[in-house]
Coordinates of C-alpha atoms and ligand atoms in Angstrom, one line a residue:
X372 CA 134.0 49.5 -24.8
X373 CA 132.7 51.5 -27.7
X374 CA 129.8 49.9 -29.6
X375 CA 129.5 50.2 -33.4
X376 CA 126.3 50.6 -35.4
X377 CA 126.4 50.2 -39.2
X378 CA 123.5 51.5 -41.2
X379 CA 123.1 50.2 -44.7
X380 CA 120.3 50.9 -47.3
X381 CA 118.5 48.6 -49.6
X382 CA 116.1 48.5 -52.6
X383 CA 116.4 52.1 -53.7
X384 CA 118.4 55.2 -52.8
X385 CA 116.9 58.3 -51.2
X386 CA 114.9 56.5 -48.6
X387 CA 116.1 58.7 -45.8
X388 CA 119.1 56.8 -44.5
X389 CA 120.8 60.0 -43.3
X390 CA 117.7 61.2 -41.4
X391 CA 117.2 57.7 -39.9
X392 CA 120.8 57.5 -38.8
X393 CA 120.6 61.0 -37.3
X394 CA 117.4 60.0 -35.5
X395 CA 119.1 56.9 -34.1
X396 CA 121.9 59.2 -32.8
X397 CA 119.4 61.6 -31.3
X398 CA 117.6 58.8 -29.5
X399 CA 120.8 57.3 -28.1
X400 CA 121.8 60.8 -26.9
X401 CA 118.4 61.2 -25.4
X402 CA 119.2 58.1 -23.3
X403 CA 122.4 59.8 -22.0
X404 CA 124.9 58.1 -24.3
X405 CA 127.8 59.7 -26.0
X406 CA 127.5 59.3 -29.8
X407 CA 129.7 59.9 -32.8
X408 CA 128.2 59.9 -36.3
X409 CA 130.1 59.0 -39.5
X410 CA 129.2 58.7 -43.2
X411 CA 131.1 56.6 -45.7
X412 CA 130.4 57.5 -49.3
X413 CA 131.1 55.0 -52.1
X414 CA 131.7 57.5 -54.9
X415 CA 135.2 58.3 -56.2
X416 CA 135.3 62.1 -55.8
X417 CA 137.6 62.9 -53.0
X418 CA 134.9 65.0 -51.4
X419 CA 131.7 66.6 -52.6
X420 CA 133.3 70.1 -52.7
X421 CA 133.7 70.1 -56.4
X422 CA 130.4 68.3 -57.3
X423 CA 127.5 70.1 -58.8
X424 CA 124.6 70.9 -56.5
X425 CA 122.4 69.2 -59.1
X426 CA 124.3 66.0 -58.5
X427 CA 124.8 66.2 -54.9
X428 CA 122.7 68.9 -53.2
X429 CA 124.5 71.2 -50.9
X430 CA 128.1 70.9 -49.7
X431 CA 128.0 70.9 -45.9
X432 CA 131.0 72.6 -44.3
X433 CA 132.3 71.6 -40.9
X434 CA 134.2 73.8 -38.3
X435 CA 137.5 72.3 -39.4
X436 CA 136.8 73.3 -43.0
X437 CA 136.1 69.9 -44.5
X438 CA 133.5 69.9 -47.3
X439 CA 131.2 67.0 -46.6
X440 CA 128.0 65.3 -47.6
X441 CA 124.7 67.0 -46.7
X442 CA 123.8 64.1 -44.4
X443 CA 126.3 65.5 -42.0
X444 CA 124.0 68.5 -41.7
X445 CA 121.3 66.1 -40.4
X446 CA 123.8 64.6 -38.0
X447 CA 124.8 68.1 -36.6
X448 CA 121.2 69.3 -36.3
X449 CA 120.0 66.1 -34.6
X450 CA 123.0 65.2 -32.4
X451 CA 125.6 67.0 -30.3
X452 CA 128.8 65.1 -30.9
X453 CA 131.5 67.0 -32.7
X454 CA 132.0 66.2 -36.4
X455 CA 135.4 66.5 -38.1
X456 CA 137.3 65.5 -41.2
X457 CA 137.1 61.9 -40.0
X458 CA 133.3 62.0 -40.0
X459 CA 133.0 61.7 -43.8
X460 CA 135.1 59.5 -46.1
X461 CA 134.6 58.7 -49.8
X462 CA 136.1 55.9 -51.8
X463 CA 138.3 58.5 -53.5
X464 CA 139.8 59.6 -50.1
X465 CA 140.3 56.0 -49.0
X466 CA 142.1 55.1 -52.2
X467 CA 144.1 58.4 -52.1
X468 CA 145.4 57.5 -48.7
X469 CA 146.3 53.9 -49.6
X470 CA 148.0 55.1 -52.8
X471 CA 150.0 57.7 -50.9
X472 CA 151.1 55.0 -48.5
X473 CA 152.1 52.8 -51.4
X474 CA 154.2 55.6 -52.9
X475 CA 156.0 56.0 -49.6
X476 CA 156.8 52.3 -49.6
X477 CA 154.6 51.5 -46.6
X478 CA 153.5 48.1 -48.0
X479 CA 157.1 46.9 -48.4
X480 CA 156.8 45.8 -52.0
X481 CA 153.6 43.7 -51.4
X482 CA 150.8 43.7 -54.1
X483 CA 148.3 46.3 -52.9
X484 CA 144.8 44.9 -53.0
X485 CA 141.2 45.8 -52.1
X486 CA 141.3 43.1 -49.5
X487 CA 143.1 43.6 -47.2
X488 CA 144.6 47.1 -47.9
X489 CA 141.5 49.1 -48.8
X490 CA 139.3 47.3 -46.3
X491 CA 142.0 47.8 -43.6
X492 CA 142.0 51.5 -44.4
X493 CA 138.2 51.6 -44.1
X494 CA 138.2 49.9 -40.8
X495 CA 140.9 52.3 -39.5
X496 CA 138.8 55.3 -40.4
X497 CA 135.8 53.8 -38.6
X498 CA 138.0 53.3 -35.5
X499 CA 139.3 56.8 -35.7
X500 CA 136.0 58.4 -34.6
X501 CA 135.8 56.2 -31.5
X502 CA 137.6 58.5 -29.0
X503 CA 137.8 57.5 -25.4
X504 CA 134.5 58.0 -23.7
X505 CA 132.5 57.5 -26.9
X506 CA 129.7 54.9 -26.2
X507 CA 128.4 54.4 -29.7
X508 CA 129.8 55.1 -33.2
X509 CA 127.1 55.2 -35.9
X510 CA 128.5 54.6 -39.4
X511 CA 126.2 55.1 -42.3
X512 CA 127.2 53.5 -45.6
X513 CA 126.1 55.6 -48.5
X514 CA 124.6 54.0 -51.6
X515 CA 122.4 50.9 -51.9
X516 CA 123.3 47.3 -51.2
X517 CA 124.0 45.8 -54.6
X518 CA 126.0 48.7 -56.0
X519 CA 129.4 47.6 -57.2
X520 CA 131.2 50.5 -55.5
X521 CA 129.8 49.8 -52.0
X522 CA 131.3 46.3 -51.9
X523 CA 134.6 47.3 -50.2
X524 CA 132.7 49.2 -47.5
X525 CA 130.4 46.3 -46.9
X526 CA 133.3 43.9 -46.8
X527 CA 135.1 46.1 -44.2
X528 CA 132.0 46.3 -41.9
X529 CA 131.6 42.5 -42.3
X530 CA 135.2 42.1 -41.0
X531 CA 134.9 44.7 -38.3
X532 CA 133.4 42.5 -35.5
X533 CA 136.4 40.1 -35.9
X534 CA 138.5 42.6 -34.0
X535 CA 136.0 44.2 -31.7
X536 CA 133.6 41.3 -31.0
X537 CA 130.2 40.6 -32.7
X538 CA 128.4 41.6 -29.4
X539 CA 129.7 45.1 -29.8
X540 CA 128.5 45.6 -33.4
X541 CA 125.0 46.0 -34.7
X542 CA 123.9 46.0 -38.3
X543 CA 120.8 48.0 -39.2
X544 CA 119.4 47.7 -42.7
X545 CA 116.9 50.3 -44.0
X546 CA 114.7 49.2 -46.9
X547 CA 111.6 50.2 -48.8
X548 CA 108.3 48.3 -48.8
X549 CA 106.7 49.5 -52.0
X550 CA 102.9 49.7 -51.9
X551 CA 101.2 48.4 -55.0
X552 CA 97.9 50.1 -55.5
X553 CA 96.5 47.6 -57.9
X554 CA 97.2 44.7 -55.5
X555 CA 96.3 46.9 -52.4
X556 CA 99.3 45.6 -50.5
X557 CA 102.9 46.2 -49.4
X558 CA 105.4 44.2 -51.3
X559 CA 108.1 42.5 -49.2
X560 CA 110.1 40.7 -52.0
X561 CA 112.6 43.5 -52.8
X562 CA 113.4 43.6 -49.0
X563 CA 113.9 39.9 -49.0
X564 CA 116.3 40.2 -51.9
X565 CA 118.2 43.1 -50.4
X566 CA 118.7 41.2 -47.2
X567 CA 119.6 38.1 -49.2
X568 CA 122.3 40.1 -50.9
X569 CA 123.7 41.3 -47.6
X570 CA 123.8 37.7 -46.3
X571 CA 125.7 36.6 -49.4
X572 CA 128.4 39.1 -48.4
X573 CA 128.3 37.7 -44.9
X574 CA 126.2 40.3 -43.1
X575 CA 123.1 39.2 -41.2
X576 CA 121.3 42.4 -40.3
X577 CA 120.2 42.6 -36.6
X578 CA 117.4 45.1 -37.2
X579 CA 115.5 45.9 -40.3
X580 CA 113.8 49.3 -40.6
X581 CA 111.1 49.3 -43.3
X582 CA 110.3 52.6 -44.9
X583 CA 106.6 52.5 -46.0
X584 CA 103.8 54.7 -47.1
X585 CA 101.1 52.4 -45.6
X586 CA 101.0 50.7 -42.2
X587 CA 102.8 47.4 -42.1
X588 CA 100.5 44.6 -40.9
X589 CA 101.5 42.0 -38.3
X590 CA 101.4 39.3 -41.0
X591 CA 103.7 41.4 -43.2
X592 CA 106.1 41.9 -40.3
X593 CA 106.1 38.2 -39.5
X594 CA 106.7 37.3 -43.1
X595 CA 109.7 39.7 -43.5
X596 CA 111.1 38.4 -40.2
X597 CA 110.8 34.8 -41.3
X598 CA 112.4 35.4 -44.7
X599 CA 115.1 37.7 -43.4
X600 CA 116.1 35.5 -40.4
X601 CA 115.0 38.0 -37.8
X602 CA 112.8 38.1 -34.7
X603 CA 109.6 39.9 -35.5
X604 CA 110.3 42.7 -33.0
X605 CA 113.5 43.5 -34.9
X606 CA 111.4 44.5 -38.0
X607 CA 110.6 48.1 -37.4
X608 CA 108.1 50.2 -39.4
X609 CA 109.2 53.7 -40.5
X610 CA 106.1 55.2 -42.0
X611 CA 106.4 58.3 -44.2
X612 CA 105.9 61.5 -42.2
X613 CA 104.4 64.4 -44.2
X614 CA 104.2 66.9 -41.4
X615 CA 107.7 67.2 -40.0
X616 CA 111.0 65.4 -40.0
X617 CA 110.9 65.6 -36.2
X618 CA 108.2 63.0 -36.2
X619 CA 110.6 60.4 -37.5
X620 CA 112.6 59.8 -34.2
X621 CA 109.4 59.8 -32.2
X622 CA 107.8 57.2 -34.5
X623 CA 110.9 55.0 -34.2
X624 CA 110.6 55.2 -30.4
X625 CA 107.0 54.2 -30.6
X626 CA 108.0 51.2 -32.7
X627 CA 110.6 50.1 -30.2
X628 CA 113.8 50.8 -32.2
X629 CA 115.9 52.5 -29.5
X630 CA 114.9 49.7 -27.1
X631 CA 116.0 47.0 -29.5
X632 CA 119.3 48.8 -30.1
X633 CA 120.1 49.1 -26.4
X634 CA 119.0 45.6 -25.8
X635 CA 121.1 44.1 -28.5
X636 CA 124.2 46.1 -27.6
X637 CA 123.8 45.7 -23.9
X638 CA 123.5 49.4 -23.4
X639 CA 121.9 50.9 -20.2
X640 CA 118.1 50.8 -20.6
X641 CA 117.0 54.1 -19.2
X642 CA 114.1 55.8 -21.0
X643 CA 114.9 58.5 -23.5
X644 CA 114.2 62.2 -22.6
X645 CA 111.9 63.2 -25.5
X646 CA 110.9 66.5 -24.0
X647 CA 112.9 68.7 -26.5
X648 CA 111.4 66.7 -29.5
X649 CA 107.9 67.0 -28.1
X650 CA 108.4 70.7 -27.6
X651 CA 109.5 71.2 -31.2
X652 CA 106.5 69.3 -32.5
X653 CA 104.2 71.2 -30.2
X654 CA 105.5 74.5 -31.5
X655 CA 105.2 73.4 -35.1
X656 CA 101.6 72.2 -34.6
X657 CA 100.5 75.4 -32.9
X658 CA 101.9 78.3 -34.9
X659 CA 101.0 81.8 -33.9
X660 CA 102.2 83.5 -37.1
X661 CA 102.3 82.7 -40.8
X662 CA 104.8 84.3 -43.1
X663 CA 106.3 83.7 -46.5
X664 CA 110.0 83.9 -47.4
X665 CA 111.4 83.9 -50.9
X666 CA 114.7 82.1 -51.3
X667 CA 116.2 83.4 -54.6
X668 CA 118.9 81.1 -55.9
X669 CA 120.5 79.6 -58.9
X670 CA 119.4 76.0 -58.0
X671 CA 115.9 76.8 -56.6
X672 CA 114.3 73.9 -58.3
X673 CA 116.6 71.4 -56.5
X674 CA 115.2 70.7 -53.0
X675 CA 118.6 69.8 -51.5
X676 CA 120.7 72.6 -53.0
X677 CA 120.1 75.0 -50.1
X678 CA 119.1 72.3 -47.5
X679 CA 120.7 73.9 -44.4
X680 CA 119.1 77.3 -45.3
X681 CA 115.6 75.8 -45.4
X682 CA 116.3 73.9 -42.2
X683 CA 117.7 77.1 -40.5
X684 CA 114.5 79.0 -41.5
X685 CA 112.5 76.2 -40.0
X686 CA 114.4 76.5 -36.8
X687 CA 113.7 80.2 -36.6
X688 CA 110.1 79.3 -37.3
X689 CA 110.1 76.9 -34.4
X690 CA 111.6 79.6 -32.2
X691 CA 108.9 82.2 -33.0
X692 CA 106.1 79.7 -33.5
X693 CA 105.8 80.9 -37.1
X694 CA 104.7 78.7 -39.9
X695 CA 107.1 79.6 -42.8
X696 CA 106.0 79.2 -46.4
X697 CA 109.2 79.0 -48.4
X698 CA 109.0 80.0 -52.1
X699 CA 112.0 78.7 -54.0
X700 CA 112.6 81.2 -56.8
X701 CA 115.0 80.8 -59.7
X702 CA 117.0 84.0 -59.9
X703 CA 117.1 83.8 -63.7
X704 CA 113.3 83.9 -63.7
X705 CA 113.5 87.3 -62.0
X706 CA 115.6 88.5 -64.9
X707 CA 112.9 87.4 -67.3
X708 CA 109.8 88.3 -65.3
X709 CA 110.9 91.2 -63.1
X710 CA 111.1 91.2 -59.2
X711 CA 107.6 92.8 -58.7
X712 CA 105.8 89.8 -60.3
X713 CA 107.8 87.1 -58.4
X714 CA 108.6 88.7 -55.1
X715 CA 105.8 91.0 -54.0
X716 CA 103.7 89.3 -51.3
X717 CA 106.7 87.9 -49.5
X718 CA 107.6 89.0 -46.0
X719 CA 111.3 88.4 -46.4
X720 CA 113.8 87.7 -49.1
X721 CA 116.9 85.5 -48.7
X722 CA 119.7 85.3 -51.2
X723 CA 121.9 82.2 -50.6
X724 CA 125.5 81.4 -51.6
X725 CA 126.6 80.1 -54.9
X726 CA 129.1 80.1 -57.7
X727 CA 129.0 81.1 -61.4
X728 CA 127.4 83.9 -63.3
X729 CA 124.0 82.5 -64.2
X730 CA 121.2 84.3 -62.4
X731 CA 123.5 87.0 -60.8
X732 CA 121.6 89.9 -62.3
X733 CA 118.3 88.4 -61.0
X734 CA 119.8 88.3 -57.5
X735 CA 120.9 91.9 -57.8
X736 CA 117.4 92.9 -58.9
X737 CA 115.8 91.0 -56.0
X738 CA 118.1 92.8 -53.6
X739 CA 117.3 96.2 -55.1
X740 CA 113.6 95.4 -54.8
X741 CA 114.0 94.4 -51.1
X742 CA 116.1 97.5 -50.3
X743 CA 113.7 99.9 -52.0
X744 CA 110.5 98.4 -50.7
X745 CA 111.8 97.9 -47.1
X746 CA 111.4 94.1 -47.3
X747 CA 113.6 92.2 -44.8
X748 CA 116.7 91.0 -46.7
X749 CA 119.2 88.3 -45.7
X750 CA 122.2 87.8 -47.9
X751 CA 124.5 84.8 -47.4
X752 CA 128.0 84.6 -49.0
X753 CA 127.3 85.2 -52.7
X754 CA 124.2 86.9 -51.4
X755 CA 126.3 89.4 -49.5
X756 CA 128.5 89.9 -52.5
X757 CA 125.4 90.7 -54.7
X758 CA 124.2 93.1 -52.0
X759 CA 127.5 94.9 -52.2
X760 CA 127.3 95.0 -56.0
X761 CA 123.7 96.3 -55.9
X762 CA 124.6 99.1 -53.4
X763 CA 127.6 100.1 -55.5
X764 CA 125.6 100.3 -58.7
X765 CA 122.3 101.9 -57.5
X766 CA 123.2 103.9 -54.3
X767 CA 126.8 105.0 -54.9
X768 CA 126.3 105.2 -58.6
X769 CA 129.2 103.0 -59.7
X770 CA 127.3 101.8 -62.8
X771 CA 129.3 98.8 -63.8
X772 CA 130.4 97.7 -60.4
X773 CA 130.8 93.9 -60.2
X774 CA 132.7 91.0 -58.7
X775 CA 135.8 90.0 -60.6
X776 CA 134.4 86.4 -60.4
X777 CA 132.0 87.5 -63.1
X778 CA 133.7 90.4 -64.8
X779 CA 137.4 90.4 -64.7
X780 CA 137.7 93.9 -66.3
X781 CA 135.0 95.7 -64.3
X782 CA 136.0 99.3 -63.7
X783 CA 134.7 99.0 -60.1
X784 CA 135.8 95.6 -58.7
X785 CA 133.9 95.9 -55.4
X786 CA 134.3 92.2 -54.8
X787 CA 137.6 90.6 -55.7
X788 CA 139.9 87.7 -55.1
X789 CA 141.6 87.2 -51.7
X790 CA 145.3 87.8 -52.1
X791 CA 146.1 84.2 -51.0
X792 CA 143.7 82.9 -53.6
X793 CA 145.3 84.5 -56.6
X794 CA 147.9 81.8 -57.2
X795 CA 145.6 78.8 -56.7
X796 CA 144.9 76.6 -59.7
X797 CA 144.0 73.4 -57.8
X798 CA 140.3 72.9 -57.1
X799 CA 139.1 71.1 -54.0
X800 CA 139.7 72.2 -50.4
X801 CA 141.4 75.4 -51.6
X802 CA 138.8 78.1 -50.7
X803 CA 138.7 80.1 -47.4
X804 CA 137.0 77.3 -45.5
X805 CA 135.7 76.5 -42.1
X806 CA 135.3 78.3 -38.8
X807 CA 136.8 81.8 -38.7
X808 CA 136.5 84.4 -36.0
X809 CA 134.8 87.7 -36.5
X810 CA 134.4 90.9 -34.4
X811 CA 131.0 92.7 -34.3
X812 CA 130.4 96.4 -34.2
X813 CA 128.8 97.3 -30.8
X814 CA 125.2 98.4 -31.2
X815 CA 124.8 97.0 -34.7
X816 CA 122.0 94.7 -35.7
X817 CA 124.4 91.8 -35.9
X818 CA 125.7 92.5 -32.4
X819 CA 122.2 92.7 -31.0
X820 CA 121.4 89.4 -32.6
X821 CA 124.4 87.5 -31.3
X822 CA 124.6 89.3 -28.0
X823 CA 128.3 89.2 -28.1
X824 CA 131.2 91.0 -29.9
X825 CA 133.2 87.9 -30.8
X826 CA 131.7 85.2 -33.0
X827 CA 132.9 82.2 -35.0
X828 CA 131.1 81.2 -38.2
X829 CA 131.8 78.8 -41.1
X830 CA 133.1 80.0 -44.5
X831 CA 133.4 78.7 -48.0
X832 CA 134.4 81.3 -50.5
X833 CA 137.3 82.7 -52.6
X834 CA 136.1 86.3 -53.2
X835 CA 135.9 89.2 -50.7
X836 CA 134.8 92.7 -50.3
X837 CA 137.4 95.1 -51.8
X838 CA 138.5 97.4 -49.0
X839 CA 139.5 100.1 -51.5
X840 CA 135.8 101.0 -51.6
X841 CA 135.1 100.8 -47.9
X842 CA 134.9 104.6 -47.2
X843 CA 132.7 105.2 -50.2
X844 CA 130.2 102.6 -49.0
X845 CA 130.2 104.0 -45.5
X846 CA 129.7 107.5 -46.7
X847 CA 126.5 106.3 -48.5
X848 CA 125.1 104.6 -45.4
X849 CA 126.3 101.0 -45.5
X850 CA 127.6 99.8 -42.1
X851 CA 130.4 97.2 -41.9
X852 CA 129.1 95.6 -38.7
X853 CA 131.4 92.5 -38.8
X854 CA 135.0 92.1 -39.8
X855 CA 137.8 89.6 -39.2
X856 CA 139.5 90.4 -35.8
X857 CA 142.2 92.5 -37.5
X858 CA 139.6 94.5 -39.4
X859 CA 141.0 93.4 -42.7
X860 CA 138.1 91.3 -44.1
X861 CA 134.5 92.3 -44.3
X862 CA 132.2 89.7 -42.7
X863 CA 128.9 91.5 -42.3
X864 CA 127.2 94.5 -44.0
X865 CA 124.0 96.1 -42.9
X866 CA 121.7 99.1 -43.7
X867 CA 120.5 100.8 -40.5
X868 CA 117.9 102.8 -42.3
X869 CA 116.1 99.7 -43.6
X870 CA 113.7 97.5 -41.5
X871 CA 116.2 94.6 -41.7
X872 CA 118.9 94.3 -44.2
X873 CA 121.9 92.1 -43.2
X874 CA 124.3 90.3 -45.4
X875 CA 127.1 88.0 -44.3
X876 CA 130.2 86.6 -46.0
X877 CA 129.9 83.3 -44.0
X878 CA 127.3 80.5 -43.8
X879 CA 125.3 80.9 -40.6
X880 CA 122.9 78.2 -41.7
X881 CA 125.5 75.5 -40.9
X882 CA 125.3 76.2 -37.1
X883 CA 121.6 76.4 -36.6
X884 CA 119.8 73.8 -34.5
X885 CA 116.0 73.0 -34.1
X886 CA 116.4 73.7 -30.4
X887 CA 118.6 76.8 -30.9
X888 CA 117.9 78.9 -33.9
X889 CA 120.9 80.7 -35.4
X890 CA 120.7 84.4 -34.2
X891 CA 120.6 86.0 -37.6
X892 CA 118.0 83.6 -39.0
X893 CA 116.0 84.1 -35.8
X894 CA 116.0 87.9 -36.2
X895 CA 115.4 87.8 -40.0
X896 CA 112.3 85.8 -39.4
X897 CA 111.2 88.1 -36.6
X898 CA 111.5 91.0 -39.0
X899 CA 109.4 89.2 -41.5
X900 CA 106.8 88.5 -38.9
X901 CA 106.8 92.3 -38.1
X902 CA 106.4 93.1 -41.7
X903 CA 103.5 90.7 -42.1
X904 CA 101.8 92.3 -39.1
X905 CA 102.3 95.9 -40.4
X906 CA 100.8 94.8 -43.8
X907 CA 97.9 93.2 -42.1
X908 CA 97.3 96.3 -39.9
X909 CA 97.5 98.6 -42.9
X910 CA 95.1 96.4 -44.9
X911 CA 92.6 96.5 -42.0
X912 CA 92.9 100.2 -41.5
X913 CA 92.3 100.8 -45.2
X914 CA 89.2 98.5 -45.1
X915 CA 87.9 100.5 -42.1
X916 CA 88.4 103.8 -43.9
X917 CA 86.7 102.5 -47.0
X918 CA 83.8 101.4 -44.7
X919 CA 84.3 97.6 -45.2
X920 CA 84.0 95.1 -42.3
X921 CA 87.5 94.4 -40.8
X922 CA 88.3 90.7 -40.6
Ligands
LIG977 N1 131.4 82.5 -55.4 C1 131.6 83.3 -54.3 C2 133.1 83.1 -53.8 O1 133.8 82.2 -54.1 C3 130.7 83.0 -53.2 C4 130.8 81.6 -52.6 C5 129.6 81.1 -51.8 O2 128.5 81.7 -51.9 N2 129.7 80.1 -51.1 O3 133.5 83.9 -53.0

């Protein structure tokens, strides 16, 4: 019998519900259980694919091509169960499905209502992820208790135990305990109100996880337990972790969360295997190298816009035991201040994906700087397209080369629209999306990184390298080291004469894990470490020749 865990959030948004849910999944897997993760988002957009990164952070793409919430990235990095289209539903999608059924006459002329039709649809998408052999489904409800739009979701999870049994369901509520400096204490009232609101809806949480900056005292825990109708051991502290997100699951174990969950759901009580987590933290705490990487993007100031890229860099750092300082650089600032001023001093430059014209010239300048100075460069999606534009303009001499995304009338359209994309007017789920196979050129840097000739990586783009220019690029030294299996689409370009210059049309960041760094990120970081060493050695040598003491 599959068990169902529902995670809700209270008091404020952004208290790390995604990370906490992913940590719960990780801990249950560490106890040998099979887990499936799911996120239900109360907003009306059908998916986050058309939402601005300012609003929503990165769009996380799954193998099956669905464009999902970035919390699914946490789930995939922390757990091993497959994620699919069914792992993320929004209010928009739920309503769309119900309305489509209504148009087909599926409700036999009845009045279609939030209860039962919308709530039935929500319950059915929760059940969909419980394949045979799945021990636990963890469904996170986006938003905060008290929001009008989360009501149908909360009502659906209230009803859920009626069909599967209350003993097979667990409600976990994550809240914030604000610390008031003037009073010198943690405040429990907002938590009491939030749980009160849940109880009004008919949900009594089984476990309360309290996000807090300061330690929660025994008295505070007992007080919360009393007001929220819980046993004190079901009130779990989740203190802020400044050092690393991998401390979160460990602190939850220390506070007894996984034990409580297994106890309440009558799951086997074997101890979790925490070795992989401890190893990650050991590596992070004992770095042997220190490097700095510049990520030059359009949304650099937004910490979630390139979330998976930052995480994948961290994974490569864990692999090499390198502490990575990431500078988030706004590409439009490079246009204003020049690459020298913002980029020198970095050991590697990464150009992420993106859409729209703002900051494109800054990215092209950054790539030129990296190419000419021999700084390791990693281009991803739009980053690859900019690398192609830069090469065309400054190496081949095609002065006004561009992508037709930004200049429809360019005389040298080195990046242009895929044939199948020309007719599309409808936004949302219409790009080249999801996992696609590619073939690597034997002996290339990409091939050496992956150690295989056949790879699958996730995509999200409309534009492509224009094959009309292929020979010209090859004649000037660019190597097309990855293509679609039929050779028709360019997937990877590299410059063999450069210390490390690789740019890819896909998004390798989506498949990186803390325990298994993505091969290209791994090798990019290795190249950055090498560059740092060379610079350090050169500085030492010059100090010696000028008679100074080497340090
Ligand atoms: N805007 C480019 C395209 O559509 C790149 C997309 C991306 O970087 N994800 O092809």
